[in-house]
Short mmCIF file of C-alpha atoms and ligand atoms in Angstrom, two decimals:
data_model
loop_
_atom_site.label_atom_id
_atom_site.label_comp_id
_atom_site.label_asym_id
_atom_site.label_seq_id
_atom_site.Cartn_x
_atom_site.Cartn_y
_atom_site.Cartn_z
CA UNK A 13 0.00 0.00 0.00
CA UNK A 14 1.42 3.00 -0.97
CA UNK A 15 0.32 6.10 1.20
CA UNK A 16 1.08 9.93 -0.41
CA UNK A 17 1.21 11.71 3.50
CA UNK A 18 -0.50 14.40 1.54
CA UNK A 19 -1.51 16.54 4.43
CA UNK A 20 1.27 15.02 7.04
CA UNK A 21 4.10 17.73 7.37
CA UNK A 22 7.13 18.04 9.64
CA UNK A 23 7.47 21.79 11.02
CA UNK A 24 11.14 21.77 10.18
CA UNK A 25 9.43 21.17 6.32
CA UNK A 26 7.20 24.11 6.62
CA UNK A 27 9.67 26.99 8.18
CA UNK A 28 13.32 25.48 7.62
CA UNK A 29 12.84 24.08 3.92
CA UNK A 30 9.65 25.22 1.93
CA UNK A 31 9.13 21.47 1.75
CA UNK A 32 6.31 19.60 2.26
CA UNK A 33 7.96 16.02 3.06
CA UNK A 34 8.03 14.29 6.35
CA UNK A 35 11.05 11.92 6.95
CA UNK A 36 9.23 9.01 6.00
CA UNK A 37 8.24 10.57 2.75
CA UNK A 38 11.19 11.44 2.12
CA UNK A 39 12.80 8.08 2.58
CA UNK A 40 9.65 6.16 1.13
CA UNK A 41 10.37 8.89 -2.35
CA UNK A 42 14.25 7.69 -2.29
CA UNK A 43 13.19 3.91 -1.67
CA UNK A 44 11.24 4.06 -5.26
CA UNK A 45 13.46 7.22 -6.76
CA UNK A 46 10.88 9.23 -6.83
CA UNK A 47 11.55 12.10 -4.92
CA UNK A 48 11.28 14.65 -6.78
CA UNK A 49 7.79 14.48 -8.32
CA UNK A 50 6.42 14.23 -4.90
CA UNK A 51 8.01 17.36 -3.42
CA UNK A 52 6.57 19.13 -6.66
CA UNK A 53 2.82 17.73 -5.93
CA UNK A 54 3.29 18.30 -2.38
CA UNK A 55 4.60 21.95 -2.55
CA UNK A 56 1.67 22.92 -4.76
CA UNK A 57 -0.86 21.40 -2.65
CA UNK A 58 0.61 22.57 0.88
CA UNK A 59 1.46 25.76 -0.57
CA UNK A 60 0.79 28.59 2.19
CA UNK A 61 0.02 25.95 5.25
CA UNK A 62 1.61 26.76 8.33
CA UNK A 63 1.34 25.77 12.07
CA UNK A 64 -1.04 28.21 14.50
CA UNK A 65 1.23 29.54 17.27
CA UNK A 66 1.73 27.25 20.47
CA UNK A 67 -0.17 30.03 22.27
CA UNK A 68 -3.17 29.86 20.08
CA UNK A 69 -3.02 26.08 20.15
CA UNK A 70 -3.25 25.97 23.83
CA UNK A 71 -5.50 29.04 24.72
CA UNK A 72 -8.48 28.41 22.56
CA UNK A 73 -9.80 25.15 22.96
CA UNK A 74 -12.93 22.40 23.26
CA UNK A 75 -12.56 20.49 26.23
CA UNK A 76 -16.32 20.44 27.67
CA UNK A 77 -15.07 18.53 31.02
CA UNK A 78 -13.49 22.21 31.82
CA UNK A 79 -15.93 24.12 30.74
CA UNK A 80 -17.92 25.13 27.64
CA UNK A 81 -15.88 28.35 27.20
CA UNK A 82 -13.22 28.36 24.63
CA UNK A 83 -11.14 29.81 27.62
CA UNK A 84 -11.96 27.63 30.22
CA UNK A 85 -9.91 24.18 29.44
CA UNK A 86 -6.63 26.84 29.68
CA UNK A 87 -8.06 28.29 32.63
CA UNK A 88 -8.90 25.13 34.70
CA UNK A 89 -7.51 21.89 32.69
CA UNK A 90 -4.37 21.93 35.25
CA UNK A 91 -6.45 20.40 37.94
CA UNK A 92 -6.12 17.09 36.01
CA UNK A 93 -3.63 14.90 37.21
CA UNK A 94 -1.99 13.55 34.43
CA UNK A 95 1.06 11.32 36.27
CA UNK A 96 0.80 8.43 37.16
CA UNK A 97 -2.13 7.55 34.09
CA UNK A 98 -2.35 4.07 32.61
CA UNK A 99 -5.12 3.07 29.80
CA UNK A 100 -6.87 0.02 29.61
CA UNK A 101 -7.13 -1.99 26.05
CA UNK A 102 -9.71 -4.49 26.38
CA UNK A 103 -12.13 -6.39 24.46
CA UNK A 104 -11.51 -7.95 21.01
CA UNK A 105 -7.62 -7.72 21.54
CA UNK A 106 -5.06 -11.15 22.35
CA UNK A 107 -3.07 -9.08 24.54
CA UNK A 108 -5.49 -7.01 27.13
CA UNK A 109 -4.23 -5.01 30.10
CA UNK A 110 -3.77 -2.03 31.84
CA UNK A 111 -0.38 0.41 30.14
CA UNK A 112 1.24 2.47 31.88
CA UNK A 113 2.04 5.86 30.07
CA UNK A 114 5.89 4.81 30.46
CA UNK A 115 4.84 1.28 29.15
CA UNK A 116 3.70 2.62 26.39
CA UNK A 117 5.95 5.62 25.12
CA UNK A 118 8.81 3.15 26.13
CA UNK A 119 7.28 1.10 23.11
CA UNK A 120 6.04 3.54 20.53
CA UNK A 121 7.91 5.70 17.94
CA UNK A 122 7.11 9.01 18.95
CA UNK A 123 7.36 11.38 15.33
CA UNK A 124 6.14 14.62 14.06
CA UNK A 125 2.83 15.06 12.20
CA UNK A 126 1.57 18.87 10.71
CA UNK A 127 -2.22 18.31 10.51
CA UNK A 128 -4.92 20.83 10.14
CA UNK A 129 -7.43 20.47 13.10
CA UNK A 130 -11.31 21.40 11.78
CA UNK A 131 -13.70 21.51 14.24
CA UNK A 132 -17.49 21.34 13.52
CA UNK A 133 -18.22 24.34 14.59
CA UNK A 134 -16.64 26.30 11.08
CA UNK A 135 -13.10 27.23 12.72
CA UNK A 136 -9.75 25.48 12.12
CA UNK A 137 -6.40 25.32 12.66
CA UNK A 138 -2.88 23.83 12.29
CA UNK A 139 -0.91 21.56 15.16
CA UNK A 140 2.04 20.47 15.07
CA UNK A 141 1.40 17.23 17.13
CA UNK A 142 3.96 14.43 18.17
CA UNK A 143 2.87 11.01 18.56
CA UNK A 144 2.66 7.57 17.06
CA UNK A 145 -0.04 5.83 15.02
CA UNK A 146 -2.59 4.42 16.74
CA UNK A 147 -2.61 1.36 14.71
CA UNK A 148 1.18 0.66 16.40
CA UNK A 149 -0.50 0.71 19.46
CA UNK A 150 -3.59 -2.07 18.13
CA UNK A 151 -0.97 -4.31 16.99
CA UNK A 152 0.87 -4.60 20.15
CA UNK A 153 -2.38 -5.38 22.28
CA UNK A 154 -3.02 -7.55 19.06
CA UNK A 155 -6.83 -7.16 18.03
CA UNK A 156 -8.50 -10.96 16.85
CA UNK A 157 -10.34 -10.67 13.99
CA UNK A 158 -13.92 -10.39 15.12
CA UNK A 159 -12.60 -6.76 16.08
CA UNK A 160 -14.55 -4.47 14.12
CA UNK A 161 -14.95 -0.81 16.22
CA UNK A 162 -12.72 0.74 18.63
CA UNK A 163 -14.18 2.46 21.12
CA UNK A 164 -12.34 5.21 23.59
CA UNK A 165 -13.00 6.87 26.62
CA UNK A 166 -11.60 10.14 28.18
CA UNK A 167 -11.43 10.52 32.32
CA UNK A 168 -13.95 11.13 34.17
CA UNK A 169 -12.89 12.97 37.69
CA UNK A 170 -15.34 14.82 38.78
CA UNK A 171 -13.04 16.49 41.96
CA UNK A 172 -10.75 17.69 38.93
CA UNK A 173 -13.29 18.79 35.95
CA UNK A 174 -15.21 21.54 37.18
CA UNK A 175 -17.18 21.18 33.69
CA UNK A 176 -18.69 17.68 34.32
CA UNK A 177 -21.24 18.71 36.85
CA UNK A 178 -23.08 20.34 34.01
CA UNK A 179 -24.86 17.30 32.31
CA UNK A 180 -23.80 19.08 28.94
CA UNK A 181 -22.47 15.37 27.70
CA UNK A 182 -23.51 12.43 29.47
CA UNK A 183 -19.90 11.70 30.76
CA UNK A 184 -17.45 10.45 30.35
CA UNK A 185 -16.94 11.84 27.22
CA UNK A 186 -16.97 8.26 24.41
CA UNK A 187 -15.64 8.54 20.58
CA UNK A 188 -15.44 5.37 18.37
CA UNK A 189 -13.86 4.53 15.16
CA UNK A 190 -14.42 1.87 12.26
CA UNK A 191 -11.53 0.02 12.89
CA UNK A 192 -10.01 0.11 9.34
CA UNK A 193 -9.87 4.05 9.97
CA UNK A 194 -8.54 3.60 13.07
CA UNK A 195 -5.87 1.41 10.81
CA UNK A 196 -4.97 4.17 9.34
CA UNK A 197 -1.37 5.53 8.86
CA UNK A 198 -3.07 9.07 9.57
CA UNK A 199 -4.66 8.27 12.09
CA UNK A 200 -2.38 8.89 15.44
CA UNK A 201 -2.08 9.18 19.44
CA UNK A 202 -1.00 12.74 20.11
CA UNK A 203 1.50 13.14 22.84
CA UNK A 204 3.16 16.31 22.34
CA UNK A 205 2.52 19.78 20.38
CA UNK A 206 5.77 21.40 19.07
CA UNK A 207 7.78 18.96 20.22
CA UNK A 208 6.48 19.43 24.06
CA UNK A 209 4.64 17.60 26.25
CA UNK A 210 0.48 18.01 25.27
CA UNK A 211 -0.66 20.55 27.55
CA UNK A 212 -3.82 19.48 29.51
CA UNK A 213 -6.26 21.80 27.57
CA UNK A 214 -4.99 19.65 24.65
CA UNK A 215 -5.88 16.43 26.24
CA UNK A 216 -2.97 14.97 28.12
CA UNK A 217 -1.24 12.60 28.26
CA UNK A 218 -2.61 10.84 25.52
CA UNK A 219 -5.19 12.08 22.91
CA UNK A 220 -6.64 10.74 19.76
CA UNK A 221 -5.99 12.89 16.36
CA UNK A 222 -8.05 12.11 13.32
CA UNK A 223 -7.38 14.82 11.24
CA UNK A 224 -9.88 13.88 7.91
CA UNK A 225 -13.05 14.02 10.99
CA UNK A 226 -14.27 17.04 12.49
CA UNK A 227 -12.66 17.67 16.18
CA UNK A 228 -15.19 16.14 18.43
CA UNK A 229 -13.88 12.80 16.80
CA UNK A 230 -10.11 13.30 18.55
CA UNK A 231 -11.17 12.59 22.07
CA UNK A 232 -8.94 14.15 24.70
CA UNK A 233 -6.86 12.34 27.83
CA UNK A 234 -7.96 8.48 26.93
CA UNK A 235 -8.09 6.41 29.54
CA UNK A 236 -9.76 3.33 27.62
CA UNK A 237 -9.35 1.78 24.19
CA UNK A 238 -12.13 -1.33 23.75
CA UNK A 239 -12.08 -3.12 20.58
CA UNK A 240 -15.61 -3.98 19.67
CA UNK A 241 -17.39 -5.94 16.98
CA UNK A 242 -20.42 -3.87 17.11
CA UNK A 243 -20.30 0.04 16.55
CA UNK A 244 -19.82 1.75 19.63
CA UNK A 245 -22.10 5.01 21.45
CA UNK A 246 -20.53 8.65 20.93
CA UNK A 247 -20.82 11.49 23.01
CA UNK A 248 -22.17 14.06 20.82
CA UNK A 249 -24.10 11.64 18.28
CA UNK A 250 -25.92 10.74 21.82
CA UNK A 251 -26.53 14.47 22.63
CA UNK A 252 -27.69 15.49 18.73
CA UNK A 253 -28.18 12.89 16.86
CA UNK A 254 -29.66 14.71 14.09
CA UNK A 255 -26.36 17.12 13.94
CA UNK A 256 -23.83 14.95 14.79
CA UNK A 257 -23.08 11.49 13.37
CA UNK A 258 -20.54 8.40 14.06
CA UNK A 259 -18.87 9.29 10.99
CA UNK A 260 -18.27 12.90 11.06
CA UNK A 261 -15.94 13.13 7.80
CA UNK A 262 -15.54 17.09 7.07
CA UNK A 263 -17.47 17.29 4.12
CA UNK A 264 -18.21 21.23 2.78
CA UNK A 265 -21.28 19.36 1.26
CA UNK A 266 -23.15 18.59 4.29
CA UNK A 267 -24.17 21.66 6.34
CA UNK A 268 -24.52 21.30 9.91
CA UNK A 269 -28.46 21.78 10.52
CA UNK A 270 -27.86 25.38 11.90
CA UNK A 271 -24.65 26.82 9.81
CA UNK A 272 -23.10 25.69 6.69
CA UNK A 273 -19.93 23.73 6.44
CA UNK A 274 -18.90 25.10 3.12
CA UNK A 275 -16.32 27.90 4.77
CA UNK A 276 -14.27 27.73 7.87
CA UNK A 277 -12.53 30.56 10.00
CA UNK A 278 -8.85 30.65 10.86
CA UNK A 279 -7.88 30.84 14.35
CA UNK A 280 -5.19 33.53 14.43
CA UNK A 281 -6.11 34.91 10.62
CA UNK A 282 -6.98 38.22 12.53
CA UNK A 283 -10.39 40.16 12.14
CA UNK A 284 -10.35 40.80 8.54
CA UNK A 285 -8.72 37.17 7.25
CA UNK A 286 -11.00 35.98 4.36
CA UNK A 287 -12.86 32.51 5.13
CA UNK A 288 -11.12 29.43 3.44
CA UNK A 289 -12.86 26.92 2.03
CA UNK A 290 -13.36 23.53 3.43
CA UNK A 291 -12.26 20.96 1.69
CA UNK A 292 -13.63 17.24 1.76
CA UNK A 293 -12.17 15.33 3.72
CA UNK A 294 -10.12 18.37 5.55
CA UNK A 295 -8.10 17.80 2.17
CA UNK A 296 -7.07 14.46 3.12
CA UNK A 297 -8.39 12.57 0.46
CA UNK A 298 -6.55 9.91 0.55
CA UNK A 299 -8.95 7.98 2.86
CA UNK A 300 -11.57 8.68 0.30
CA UNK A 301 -11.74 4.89 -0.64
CA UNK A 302 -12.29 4.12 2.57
CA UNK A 303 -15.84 4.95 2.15
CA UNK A 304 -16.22 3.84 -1.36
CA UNK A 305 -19.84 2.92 -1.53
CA UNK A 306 -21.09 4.99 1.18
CA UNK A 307 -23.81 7.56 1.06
CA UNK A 308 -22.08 10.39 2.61
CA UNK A 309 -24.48 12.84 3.04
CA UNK A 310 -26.11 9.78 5.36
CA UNK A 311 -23.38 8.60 6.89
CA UNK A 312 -22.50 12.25 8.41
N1 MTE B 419 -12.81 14.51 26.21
C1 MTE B 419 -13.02 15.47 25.29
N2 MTE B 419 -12.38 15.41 24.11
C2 MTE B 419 -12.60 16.38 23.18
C3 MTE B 419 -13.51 17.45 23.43
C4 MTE B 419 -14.15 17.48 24.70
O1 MTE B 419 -14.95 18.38 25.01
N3 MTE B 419 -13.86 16.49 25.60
N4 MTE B 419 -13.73 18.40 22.46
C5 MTE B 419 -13.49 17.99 21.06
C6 MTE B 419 -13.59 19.09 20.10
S1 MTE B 419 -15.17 19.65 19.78
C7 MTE B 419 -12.51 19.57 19.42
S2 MTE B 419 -12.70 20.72 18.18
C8 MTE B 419 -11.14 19.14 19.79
C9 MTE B 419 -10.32 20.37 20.13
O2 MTE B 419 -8.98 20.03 20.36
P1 MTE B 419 -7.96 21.17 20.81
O3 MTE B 419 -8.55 21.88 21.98
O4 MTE B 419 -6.69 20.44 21.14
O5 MTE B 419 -7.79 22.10 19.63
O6 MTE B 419 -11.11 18.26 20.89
C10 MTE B 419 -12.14 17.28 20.90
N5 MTE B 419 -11.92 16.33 21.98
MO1 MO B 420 -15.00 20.78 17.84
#
């Protein structure tokens, strides 16, 4: 399988190079010699991309177990104690148990992936996370066959989340994958931002990134992983089922019931930026087969 890492940048890429290569690209290009038609299709479609500041990043944020404001996971996400934390991977797996986050950084390949970040609500940005794929971590717990979901579940402490005793979500806070997307090379645990530790706000120490989903998808501080054979409940699907589906693919095709899809805002662009368009799939269309067959204006 041959994967482009269309959308997948290093930072050093962006600001050092004007290249739009990650190190595996890079050494997957020189592996079949051809390097230099993919910097020239990457340039042109990365063209102008660049990270959001670490303070943006970390100051305006969705993290509804702090608070609904997009101020209040900065202002009150420290509370959360993130050391020791272990996550449990059970169900459909041959290897189940309880990792330690030592355990499991001690056994991952921690790299750099650039990935736009657009949330539902019309407003995006660019991270610069660190982490590993997720589908590193399924193989090690080893997931049998019947396995056809994954399911995932952020913390629930109510003594450090002032935001959960508002029955906003019914908490904790669930996501869920197909498991063929969770599969996916694009598809990663975030650790770090800008080659630092993930702030809590961000949804330390361990947070899912799907970057081709809108945000609510990349579920913050994880404290469960259950591989399922059956598709598992979400937190907002559960609270608007009519807005928000399992799927969730960006698509500027499918307005949200109340505001349209089709533009999004830049965080940091300033008062007077323009709106960009959206682009299906967040432009990473390379897990467009994925749904080949699919009604997706259904399947939201
Ligand atoms: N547990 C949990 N995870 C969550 C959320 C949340 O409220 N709780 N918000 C989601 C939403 S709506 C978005 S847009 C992203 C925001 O991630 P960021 O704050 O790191 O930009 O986190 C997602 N993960
Ligand atoms: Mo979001």
């Amino acid at each position: 399988m041959a994967h482009r890492w269309k959308n997948d940048l290093t930072h050093a890429d962006v600001t050092q190079k004007g290249l739009f290569l990650n190190r595996r690209q890079i050494i997957a290009g020189l592996g079949a010699g051809s390097i230099l038609g993919a910097i020239g299709s990457r340039a042109m479609a990365q063209e102008g991309l660049e990270p959001n500041s670490y303070e943006e990043i970390t100051s305006y944020n969705n993290y509804y177990e702090f608070g609904t404001g997009k101020e209040d996971p900065a202002r009150h996400a420290d509370a959360l104690t993130t050391s020791p934390w272990s996550v449990k991977i059970d169900g459909l797996v041959d290897r189940p148990g309880d990792f330690s986050m030592e355990d499991i950084l001690g056994k991952m390949s921690v790299e750099e992936r650039i990935y736009r970040l657009r949330c539902v609500e019309a407003w995006s940005m660019v991270v610069p996370w660190n982490g590993f794929e997720l589908a590193d971590l399924l193989d090690m717990a080893g997931v049998q066959s019947s396995a056809r979901y994954v399911a995932f579940e952020t913390a629930l402490r109510p003594e450090e989340m002032p935001g959960v005793a508002y029955k906003v979500l019914d908490w904790p806070y669930v996501e869920g994958l197909r498991l063929d997307e969770a599969m996916h090379p694009l598809t990663i645990l975030a650790t770090g931002i800008y080659g630092k530790p993930i702030p809590n706000q961000n949804g330390a120490p361990l947070r899912l990134v799907v970057p081709w989903k809108y945000g609510f998808k990349s579920i913050k501080s994880i404290v469960r992983i259950t591989l399922t054979d059956t598709q598992p409940p979400t937190s907002w699907n559960k609270a608007g089922p009519g807005e928000y589906g399992f799927y969730s693919n960006v698509n500027p095709e499918v307005d949200h019931p109340r505001w349209s899809q089709a533009t999004e805002r830049m965080i940091g662009g300033g008062f007077f930026a323009k709106r960009q368009p959206t682009l299906m799939f967040n432009g990473y269309d390379e897990v467009a087969s994925l749904y080949d067959g699919m009604d997706l204006t259904q399947n939201f």
